[in-house]
Every structure is written in structure tokens, then in C-alpha cells.
mmCIF file of C-alpha atoms in Angstrom:
data_model
loop_
_atom_site.group_PDB
_atom_site.id
_atom_site.type_symbol
_atom_site.label_atom_id
_atom_site.label_comp_id
_atom_site.label_asym_id
_atom_site.label_seq_id
_atom_site.Cartn_x
_atom_site.Cartn_y
_atom_site.Cartn_z
ATOM 1 C CA MET Y 1 -15.516 13.835 6.027
ATOM 2 C CA VAL Y 2 -13.377 13.367 8.836
ATOM 3 C CA PHE Y 3 -11.514 10.145 9.210
ATOM 4 C CA SER Y 4 -9.650 8.981 12.469
ATOM 5 C CA LEU Y 5 -5.325 8.665 12.608
ATOM 6 C CA SER Y 6 -6.657 4.392 12.512
ATOM 7 C CA ALA Y 7 -8.236 5.142 9.489
ATOM 8 C CA VAL Y 8 -5.762 7.394 7.798
ATOM 9 C CA LEU Y 9 -3.522 4.707 8.370
ATOM 10 C CA HIS Y 10 -5.230 1.440 7.464
ATOM 11 C CA VAL Y 11 -5.772 3.344 4.149
ATOM 12 C CA THR Y 12 -2.120 3.439 3.787
ATOM 13 C CA ILE Y 13 -1.087 0.935 4.950
ATOM 14 C CA MET Y 14 -3.835 -1.025 2.815
ATOM 15 C CA SER Y 15 -2.204 1.218 -0.487
ATOM 16 C CA ALA Y 16 1.359 0.216 -0.327
ATOM 17 C CA GLU Y 17 -0.407 -3.873 0.110
ATOM 18 C CA PHE Y 18 -2.372 -3.513 -2.600
ATOM 19 C CA PHE Y 19 -0.368 -1.899 -5.497
ATOM 20 C CA THR Y 20 2.349 -4.468 -3.973
ATOM 21 C CA GLY Y 21 0.067 -7.406 -4.529
ATOM 22 C CA ILE Y 22 -1.627 -6.014 -7.316
ATOM 23 C CA THR Y 23 2.682 -5.807 -8.746
ATOM 24 C CA VAL Y 24 4.098 -8.732 -8.174
ATOM 25 C CA ASN Y 25 0.914 -11.021 -8.495
ATOM 26 C CA GLY Y 26 0.265 -9.882 -11.549
ATOM 27 C CA PHE Y 27 3.990 -10.090 -12.457
ATOM 28 C CA LEU Y 28 3.364 -14.716 -11.970
ATOM 29 C CA ILE Y 29 0.072 -13.986 -13.780
ATOM 30 C CA ILE Y 30 2.231 -12.745 -17.256
ATOM 31 C CA ILE Y 31 5.383 -13.915 -16.842
ATOM 32 C CA ASN Y 32 4.041 -17.619 -17.302
ATOM 33 C CA CYS Y 33 0.972 -16.511 -20.113
ATOM 34 C CA ASN Y 34 3.931 -14.871 -21.884
ATOM 35 C CA GLU Y 35 5.750 -18.775 -21.424
ATOM 36 C CA LEU Y 36 2.425 -20.314 -22.551
ATOM 37 C CA VAL Y 37 1.880 -17.966 -25.474
ATOM 38 C CA LYS Y 38 5.652 -19.166 -26.424
ATOM 39 C CA ARG Y 39 6.370 -22.760 -25.827
ATOM 40 C CA ARG Y 40 2.474 -24.119 -25.885
ATOM 41 C CA LYS Y 41 2.878 -25.396 -23.101
ATOM 42 C CA LEU Y 42 3.766 -24.577 -19.501
ATOM 43 C CA THR Y 43 5.550 -26.724 -16.529
ATOM 44 C CA PRO Y 44 3.652 -28.017 -13.028
ATOM 45 C CA MET Y 45 5.491 -25.119 -11.162
ATOM 46 C CA GLN Y 46 4.937 -22.409 -14.127
ATOM 47 C CA ILE Y 47 0.821 -23.682 -13.761
ATOM 48 C CA LEU Y 48 0.980 -23.695 -9.398
ATOM 49 C CA LEU Y 49 2.887 -20.514 -9.937
ATOM 50 C CA MET Y 50 0.239 -18.394 -12.452
ATOM 51 C CA CYS Y 51 -3.249 -20.466 -10.072
ATOM 52 C CA ILE Y 52 -0.860 -18.450 -6.745
ATOM 53 C CA GLY Y 53 -0.903 -14.699 -8.873
ATOM 54 C CA MET Y 54 -3.933 -14.996 -10.063
ATOM 55 C CA SER Y 55 -5.993 -16.362 -6.935
ATOM 56 C CA ARG Y 56 -3.551 -13.668 -5.027
ATOM 57 C CA PHE Y 57 -4.676 -10.873 -7.285
ATOM 58 C CA GLY Y 58 -8.621 -12.127 -6.236
ATOM 59 C CA LEU Y 59 -7.782 -12.170 -3.214
ATOM 60 C CA GLN Y 60 -5.815 -9.092 -2.761
ATOM 61 C CA THR Y 61 -8.842 -7.253 -4.953
ATOM 62 C CA MET Y 62 -11.781 -8.035 -2.285
ATOM 63 C CA LEU Y 63 -9.365 -6.870 0.886
ATOM 64 C CA MET Y 64 -9.185 -2.764 -0.691
ATOM 65 C CA LEU Y 65 -12.476 -3.103 -1.578
ATOM 66 C CA GLN Y 66 -13.436 -4.271 1.455
ATOM 67 C CA SER Y 67 -11.596 -1.576 2.783
ATOM 68 C CA PHE Y 68 -12.502 1.545 0.479
ATOM 69 C CA PHE Y 69 -16.342 0.707 1.367
ATOM 70 C CA SER Y 70 -15.707 0.658 5.209
ATOM 71 C CA VAL Y 71 -13.350 3.907 5.402
ATOM 72 C CA PHE Y 72 -15.051 6.128 2.582
ATOM 73 C CA PHE Y 73 -18.880 4.736 2.358
ATOM 74 C CA PRO Y 74 -19.466 2.906 5.542
ATOM 75 C CA LEU Y 75 -23.392 3.096 5.440
ATOM 76 C CA LEU Y 76 -23.339 1.310 2.050
ATOM 77 C CA TYR Y 77 -20.131 -1.116 3.532
ATOM 78 C CA MET Y 78 -22.518 -2.170 6.372
ATOM 79 C CA GLU Y 79 -25.192 -2.813 3.620
ATOM 80 C CA GLN Y 80 -23.700 -4.852 0.966
ATOM 81 C CA ILE Y 81 -20.950 -6.394 2.159
ATOM 82 C CA TYR Y 82 -22.499 -9.254 3.223
ATOM 83 C CA GLY Y 83 -24.047 -9.185 0.627
ATOM 84 C CA ALA Y 84 -24.843 -13.303 -0.563
ATOM 85 C CA THR Y 85 -22.487 -12.404 -3.893
ATOM 86 C CA MET Y 86 -19.877 -10.586 -1.682
ATOM 87 C CA ILE Y 87 -19.593 -12.893 0.314
ATOM 88 C CA PHE Y 88 -18.792 -15.766 -1.732
ATOM 89 C CA PHE Y 89 -15.989 -14.347 -3.814
ATOM 90 C CA TRP Y 90 -14.010 -13.253 -0.407
ATOM 91 C CA MET Y 91 -14.747 -17.151 0.814
ATOM 92 C CA PHE Y 92 -13.474 -18.282 -2.686
ATOM 93 C CA PHE Y 93 -10.445 -16.630 -2.789
ATOM 94 C CA SER Y 94 -9.464 -17.136 0.807
ATOM 95 C CA SER Y 95 -9.804 -20.136 0.635
ATOM 96 C CA VAL Y 96 -8.529 -20.872 -2.510
ATOM 97 C CA SER Y 97 -5.037 -19.121 -2.029
ATOM 98 C CA LEU Y 98 -4.149 -20.909 0.559
ATOM 99 C CA TRP Y 99 -5.032 -24.037 -0.969
ATOM 100 C CA PHE Y 100 -3.042 -23.353 -3.835
ATOM 101 C CA ALA Y 101 -0.165 -22.181 -1.499
ATOM 102 C CA THR Y 102 -0.523 -25.302 0.032
ATOM 103 C CA CYS Y 103 0.415 -27.163 -3.881
ATOM 104 C CA LEU Y 104 3.170 -25.156 -3.289
ATOM 105 C CA SER Y 105 4.476 -26.410 0.696
ATOM 106 C CA ILE Y 106 3.663 -30.344 -1.407
ATOM 107 C CA PHE Y 107 5.406 -30.040 -4.379
ATOM 108 C CA TYR Y 108 8.388 -28.672 -2.137
ATOM 109 C CA CYS Y 109 8.403 -31.629 -0.519
ATOM 110 C CA LEU Y 110 8.544 -33.932 -2.576
ATOM 111 C CA LYS Y 111 10.861 -32.960 -5.665
ATOM 112 C CA ILE Y 112 13.508 -31.240 -2.768
ATOM 113 C CA SER Y 113 13.248 -33.897 -0.110
ATOM 114 C CA GLY Y 114 15.723 -36.843 0.113
ATOM 115 C CA PHE Y 115 13.522 -39.543 1.878
ATOM 116 C CA THR Y 116 13.445 -42.682 -0.148
ATOM 117 C CA GLN Y 117 10.812 -44.652 0.357
ATOM 118 C CA SER Y 118 8.905 -46.058 -1.552
ATOM 119 C CA TYR Y 119 5.380 -44.067 -1.142
ATOM 120 C CA PHE Y 120 7.621 -41.420 -0.822
ATOM 121 C CA LEU Y 121 9.434 -42.273 -4.860
ATOM 122 C CA TRP Y 122 6.244 -43.095 -6.311
ATOM 123 C CA LEU Y 123 4.908 -39.260 -5.535
ATOM 124 C CA LYS Y 124 8.050 -38.123 -6.331
ATOM 125 C CA PHE Y 125 8.195 -38.866 -9.351
ATOM 126 C CA ARG Y 126 4.540 -38.785 -9.801
ATOM 127 C CA ILE Y 127 4.225 -35.260 -8.523
ATOM 128 C CA PRO Y 128 4.013 -33.820 -12.193
ATOM 129 C CA ARG Y 129 1.074 -35.400 -13.653
ATOM 130 C CA LEU Y 130 -0.184 -34.725 -9.970
ATOM 131 C CA ILE Y 131 -0.500 -31.448 -9.148
ATOM 132 C CA PRO Y 132 -3.337 -30.663 -12.111
ATOM 133 C CA TRP Y 133 -5.458 -33.122 -9.919
ATOM 134 C CA LEU Y 134 -3.787 -31.291 -6.441
ATOM 135 C CA LEU Y 135 -5.242 -27.434 -8.344
ATOM 136 C CA LEU Y 136 -8.834 -29.107 -9.437
ATOM 137 C CA GLY Y 137 -9.125 -30.419 -6.071
ATOM 138 C CA SER Y 138 -8.443 -26.961 -4.310
ATOM 139 C CA LEU Y 139 -10.521 -24.887 -6.667
ATOM 140 C CA LEU Y 140 -13.369 -27.037 -5.716
ATOM 141 C CA ALA Y 141 -12.802 -27.681 -2.433
ATOM 142 C CA SER Y 142 -13.003 -23.614 -2.064
ATOM 143 C CA VAL Y 143 -16.545 -23.360 -3.651
ATOM 144 C CA SER Y 144 -17.824 -26.002 -1.852
ATOM 145 C CA ILE Y 145 -16.771 -23.685 1.543
ATOM 146 C CA ALA Y 146 -17.717 -20.610 -0.430
ATOM 147 C CA PHE Y 147 -20.861 -22.198 -0.666
ATOM 148 C CA VAL Y 148 -21.643 -22.824 2.763
ATOM 149 C CA CYS Y 149 -20.807 -20.197 4.653
ATOM 150 C CA ILE Y 150 -23.650 -18.147 2.406
ATOM 151 C CA GLU Y 151 -26.289 -20.928 3.758
ATOM 152 C CA VAL Y 152 -25.005 -19.707 7.346
ATOM 153 C CA ASP Y 153 -25.441 -15.681 6.308
ATOM 154 C CA TYR Y 154 -24.170 -15.014 8.932
ATOM 155 C CA PRO Y 155 -24.183 -11.431 9.688
ATOM 156 C CA LYS Y 156 -27.850 -11.170 7.965
ATOM 157 C CA ASN Y 157 -29.298 -13.212 10.404
ATOM 158 C CA VAL Y 158 -27.866 -10.711 13.149
ATOM 159 C CA GLU Y 159 -29.449 -8.185 12.070
ATOM 160 C CA ASP Y 160 -32.646 -9.494 11.372
ATOM 161 C CA ASP Y 161 -32.811 -10.801 15.980
ATOM 162 C CA GLU Y 162 -31.423 -7.487 16.352
ATOM 163 C CA LEU Y 163 -35.057 -5.673 14.432
ATOM 164 C CA ARG Y 164 -37.148 -7.710 16.971
ATOM 165 C CA ASN Y 165 -35.312 -6.782 20.121
ATOM 166 C CA THR Y 166 -35.882 -9.702 21.682
ATOM 167 C CA THR Y 167 -32.917 -10.818 24.544
ATOM 168 C CA LEU Y 168 -33.849 -14.574 24.543
ATOM 169 C CA LYS Y 169 -34.259 -14.555 20.714
ATOM 170 C CA LYS Y 170 -31.311 -11.723 20.255
ATOM 171 C CA ASN Y 171 -28.170 -13.453 21.707
ATOM 172 C CA LYS Y 172 -29.032 -17.940 20.775
ATOM 173 C CA PRO Y 173 -29.242 -17.575 17.426
ATOM 174 C CA LYS Y 174 -25.965 -15.573 17.444
ATOM 175 C CA ARG Y 175 -24.121 -17.495 19.607
ATOM 176 C CA MET Y 176 -25.402 -19.549 17.071
ATOM 177 C CA GLN Y 177 -24.409 -18.968 13.664
ATOM 178 C CA ILE Y 178 -21.711 -17.820 15.113
ATOM 179 C CA ASN Y 179 -20.527 -21.876 15.622
ATOM 180 C CA GLU Y 180 -21.291 -22.492 12.328
ATOM 181 C CA VAL Y 181 -18.881 -19.661 10.902
ATOM 182 C CA LEU Y 182 -16.166 -20.832 12.498
ATOM 183 C CA LEU Y 183 -17.471 -24.285 11.551
ATOM 184 C CA VAL Y 184 -17.000 -23.582 8.093
ATOM 185 C CA ASN Y 185 -14.043 -21.483 8.487
ATOM 186 C CA LEU Y 186 -12.324 -25.119 10.528
ATOM 187 C CA ALA Y 187 -11.981 -26.454 6.815
ATOM 188 C CA LEU Y 188 -8.977 -23.901 6.163
ATOM 189 C CA VAL Y 189 -6.881 -26.096 8.737
ATOM 190 C CA LEU Y 190 -6.994 -29.119 6.338
ATOM 191 C CA PRO Y 191 -4.197 -27.332 4.475
ATOM 192 C CA LEU Y 192 -2.619 -26.339 7.466
ATOM 193 C CA GLY Y 193 -2.019 -29.098 8.807
ATOM 194 C CA ILE Y 194 -0.807 -31.024 5.638
ATOM 195 C CA PHE Y 195 1.673 -27.085 4.863
ATOM 196 C CA VAL Y 196 3.229 -28.199 8.629
ATOM 197 C CA MET Y 197 3.723 -31.692 7.488
ATOM 198 C CA CYS Y 198 5.619 -30.719 4.840
ATOM 199 C CA THR Y 199 7.597 -28.269 6.598
ATOM 200 C CA SER Y 200 8.583 -30.648 9.209
ATOM 201 C CA LEU Y 201 9.647 -33.291 6.267
ATOM 202 C CA LEU Y 202 11.650 -30.647 4.818
ATOM 203 C CA PHE Y 203 12.959 -29.763 8.387
ATOM 204 C CA VAL Y 204 14.026 -33.591 8.248
ATOM 205 C CA SER Y 205 15.622 -34.059 5.743
ATOM 206 C CA LEU Y 206 17.507 -31.257 5.557
ATOM 207 C CA TYR Y 207 19.268 -32.531 9.040
ATOM 208 C CA LYS Y 208 19.856 -35.827 7.397
ATOM 209 C CA HIS Y 209 21.126 -35.398 4.080
ATOM 210 C CA THR Y 210 23.482 -32.476 6.543
ATOM 211 C CA HIS Y 211 24.672 -35.336 8.877
ATOM 212 C CA ARG Y 212 25.510 -37.217 6.031
ATOM 213 C CA ILE Y 213 27.171 -34.131 3.801
ATOM 214 C CA GLN Y 214 29.042 -33.231 7.455
ATOM 215 C CA SER Y 215 30.752 -37.171 7.946
ATOM 216 C CA GLY Y 216 31.037 -38.266 4.659
ATOM 217 C CA SER Y 217 32.535 -34.698 3.428
ATOM 218 C CA HIS Y 218 34.225 -32.894 5.952
ATOM 219 C CA GLY Y 219 30.890 -30.984 6.000
ATOM 220 C CA LEU Y 220 31.475 -28.872 2.221
ATOM 221 C CA ARG Y 221 28.261 -27.622 0.798
ATOM 222 C CA ASN Y 222 26.514 -29.400 -2.687
ATOM 223 C CA ALA Y 223 23.187 -28.136 -5.513
ATOM 224 C CA SER Y 224 21.691 -30.416 -2.998
ATOM 225 C CA THR Y 225 21.914 -28.796 0.588
ATOM 226 C CA GLU Y 226 21.686 -25.400 -1.055
ATOM 227 C CA ALA Y 227 18.370 -26.437 -3.110
ATOM 228 C CA HIS Y 228 16.496 -27.924 0.661
ATOM 229 C CA ILE Y 229 17.743 -24.886 2.479
ATOM 230 C CA ASN Y 230 16.476 -22.400 0.197
ATOM 231 C CA ALA Y 231 13.137 -24.065 -0.050
ATOM 232 C CA LEU Y 232 13.359 -23.952 3.647
ATOM 233 C CA ARG Y 233 13.339 -20.516 3.669
ATOM 234 C CA THR Y 234 10.547 -20.062 1.562
ATOM 235 C CA VAL Y 235 8.384 -21.953 2.839
ATOM 236 C CA VAL Y 236 9.353 -20.422 6.724
ATOM 237 C CA THR Y 237 8.402 -17.689 5.471
ATOM 238 C CA PHE Y 238 5.141 -18.527 4.212
ATOM 239 C CA PHE Y 239 4.357 -20.188 7.328
ATOM 240 C CA CYS Y 240 4.894 -16.697 9.170
ATOM 241 C CA PHE Y 241 2.716 -14.879 6.200
ATOM 242 C CA PHE Y 242 0.512 -17.956 6.830
ATOM 243 C CA ILE Y 243 -0.574 -18.621 11.005
ATOM 244 C CA SER Y 244 -1.261 -14.624 10.905
ATOM 245 C CA TYR Y 245 -3.297 -14.516 8.280
ATOM 246 C CA PHE Y 246 -5.198 -17.930 8.564
ATOM 247 C CA ALA Y 247 -5.723 -16.227 12.720
ATOM 248 C CA ALA Y 248 -6.699 -12.931 11.514
ATOM 249 C CA PHE Y 249 -9.183 -14.651 8.855
ATOM 250 C CA MET Y 250 -10.853 -16.313 11.420
ATOM 251 C CA THR Y 251 -11.105 -13.168 13.962
ATOM 252 C CA ASN Y 252 -12.658 -11.693 11.432
ATOM 253 C CA MET Y 253 -15.139 -14.225 10.762
ATOM 254 C CA THR Y 254 -16.012 -14.237 14.213
ATOM 255 C CA PHE Y 255 -17.100 -10.303 13.775
ATOM 256 C CA SER Y 256 -17.312 -9.776 16.837
ATOM 257 C CA ILE Y 257 -14.388 -7.596 16.361
ATOM 258 C CA PRO Y 258 -15.613 -3.312 16.455
ATOM 259 C CA TYR Y 259 -16.588 -1.939 12.919
ATOM 260 C CA GLY Y 260 -14.230 0.637 12.134
ATOM 261 C CA SER Y 261 -12.089 -0.109 15.296
ATOM 262 C CA GLN Y 262 -8.109 0.126 15.424
ATOM 263 C CA GLN Y 263 -8.310 -3.533 16.088
ATOM 264 C CA TYR Y 264 -10.327 -4.025 12.861
ATOM 265 C CA PHE Y 265 -7.787 -2.281 11.002
ATOM 266 C CA VAL Y 266 -5.162 -3.969 12.094
ATOM 267 C CA VAL Y 267 -6.637 -7.982 11.514
ATOM 268 C CA LYS Y 268 -7.733 -6.329 8.030
ATOM 269 C CA ASP Y 269 -4.073 -4.709 7.286
ATOM 270 C CA ILE Y 270 -2.254 -8.722 8.875
ATOM 271 C CA MET Y 271 -4.880 -10.305 5.416
ATOM 272 C CA ALA Y 272 -3.638 -8.333 3.279
ATOM 273 C CA ALA Y 273 -0.045 -8.411 4.217
ATOM 274 C CA TYR Y 274 -0.032 -12.165 3.359
ATOM 275 C CA PRO Y 275 -1.700 -11.797 -0.399
ATOM 276 C CA SER Y 276 1.818 -9.738 -1.603
ATOM 277 C CA GLY Y 277 3.246 -10.544 0.976
ATOM 278 C CA HIS Y 278 4.666 -14.040 0.408
ATOM 279 C CA SER Y 279 4.075 -13.429 -3.904
ATOM 280 C CA VAL Y 280 7.131 -11.411 -3.476
ATOM 281 C CA ILE Y 281 9.189 -13.817 -1.049
ATOM 282 C CA ILE Y 282 8.387 -16.057 -4.001
ATOM 283 C CA ILE Y 283 10.541 -14.352 -6.946
ATOM 284 C CA LEU Y 284 12.869 -13.045 -4.791
ATOM 285 C CA SER Y 285 13.486 -17.283 -3.807
ATOM 286 C CA ASN Y 286 13.045 -17.704 -7.759
ATOM 287 C CA SER Y 287 16.427 -17.146 -10.058
ATOM 288 C CA LYS Y 288 14.784 -17.543 -13.233
ATOM 289 C CA LEU Y 289 11.972 -14.739 -12.115
ATOM 290 C CA GLN Y 290 14.145 -12.155 -11.000
ATOM 291 C CA GLN Y 291 16.069 -11.327 -13.751
ATOM 292 C CA PRO Y 292 13.035 -10.715 -15.648
ATOM 293 C CA PHE Y 293 11.378 -9.149 -12.041
ATOM 294 C CA ARG Y 294 14.143 -6.778 -12.107
ATOM 295 C CA ARG Y 295 13.437 -5.361 -15.177
ATOM 296 C CA ILE Y 296 10.030 -4.679 -15.124
ATOM 297 C CA LEU Y 297 10.994 -2.567 -11.811
ATOM 298 C CA CYS Y 298 13.444 -0.914 -14.439
ATOM 299 C CA LEU Y 299 16.360 -2.037 -11.669
ATOM 300 C CA ARG Y 300 18.531 -3.475 -14.884
ATOM 301 C CA ARG Y 301 19.410 -2.593 -17.202
ATOM 302 C CA LYS Y 302 18.371 -5.072 -20.358
#
């Protein structure tokens, strides 16, 4: 079997992203499961991180399966990758991983921002109890999107139209189905909008807090300032991963990129960077996770 240079490069990049993603997301799952066994309960933040780890573990697995079959078994890929089961899990993990990460940005915003409005304080003190409901809502929304995508079933309809070999009947349904697919996936703009709003609030809160510190304490930093900055670092890096994944995901769902082309592989590589890259940032920005993670990697003695 002969592979193009772009296919070989794609397999190499995807393998690195896959092993990184499986390692860091598996760590998030195991460390919080271990905490659950020890203490019989988890904090809202730990529940959130465990859910993020599980969703991205599933997403990374789906991406790797797609890449593996697209390179080594292209005929099987074209026949099976758009089946109802694969489409459902693909859309479910894509949606739920974005929603869970958006819940994390909401948590950061409410816990760290220093706004004193009554409604904001009400949410701030109730966020621990709201997190399970936010996660449940994210789960239900993702299942709904996945079921709707099965009903749209764009690739199957396109294949049927091509077999009819009639230009008029082929182009019109294809255009309609593309619009339906994009309409379904535009539902993912909602978590993106929520995330952008939370990021903006963190920036405003940091600006106001820094201005107060400079006015009253000659520019000295305190713990609250450091918390703002650390949260912003995490959120901004996630923003970069979120936007790149969302753009690549929407491009992929138009089914307009030629299968097996260099652009096709680049889109898949960009998508796979999100579930592994952002989880790495979460671990590196959390002091409680850094130490055990370094021990696992044998970078630090016990």
C-alpha cells in the first residue's frame, strides 16, 4: 500500500495528539475517580474536570478511529464512517466536550470575577449546586443534537442522489442537505457565545481589580490578581483551541473538502489538537494536578 507524504504526516501528527490526549484526559478521569473512592464525594470542580476528561477521551478516540480508517481502509471508511452509530457518537462527543468546557469557563467566571451585582452574587454562591444541572443540561443538549444529525443523514442522501445520475435531482437536495447540516451544527454557536461572554467578563473584572490595586496599593499584586491572571491564561488558551476546533469542525461538516486531500488531513489534525491541548493547559494551570501528573510521567520523585 502506497501512502502520500501528507497521509504519512497526518498519521504521525494524529498519533502524537492521540497519545497526548489519552494520557492527559485519562489522568483527569483516574485522579478524580481515585478522589471519589477516597473521600466518597467530589467538589463541583472535580466533577467538572472528570466530565471534561471523559468527553474528550471519547472525542479523541472517535477522531483517531476516523483517521485510522481513512488512511488504511479508505473503502471501509467511505462505507461505514457515515453510518448512524458513528454519526451519533461523533456528534455527541463533539457537542458535549464543547458544552462541558463552556461550563468550566462559567465556573471560572463566577468564582473569580469580582462583580458585586446582586444577580451575579446570587449565581456566585449557588454555582456549586448549579454545576450538576449545567452538566445534565449539556448532556441532554448534546444527545438531542446527535439525534437530529442522524435524521439529517446528509452523506447517505448525497450518495443516493449520485446513483440516480440526474443533475437536477442531484444538486438541489445536496444544497438543501448542506444547509440542514450547517443549521444543526450552528447550535454549537451557543456554547461559543457563552464562552466569549465569560471571557469578556473576566477581562473586565481583571481590569477593574488591577485599577483598584494600583490606586490603593501602589501596584502590588495580591492573591486575587494572580487568580484572575491564571484563570485568564487558561480561558484564553482554551479560546484559541475552541475557535480553531469550531472552524475546522464546521468546515468538515459541510463535506466540501475532497476526501484524502491535504486540506482534509489538515482539518482533522486541527480538530484533534483541541481535546488534547486544552486538557494539558488545565493540568498545567492547576497546582493540585501538576504534582501527581509529574509523578506519573516520572519527571519528579515521590
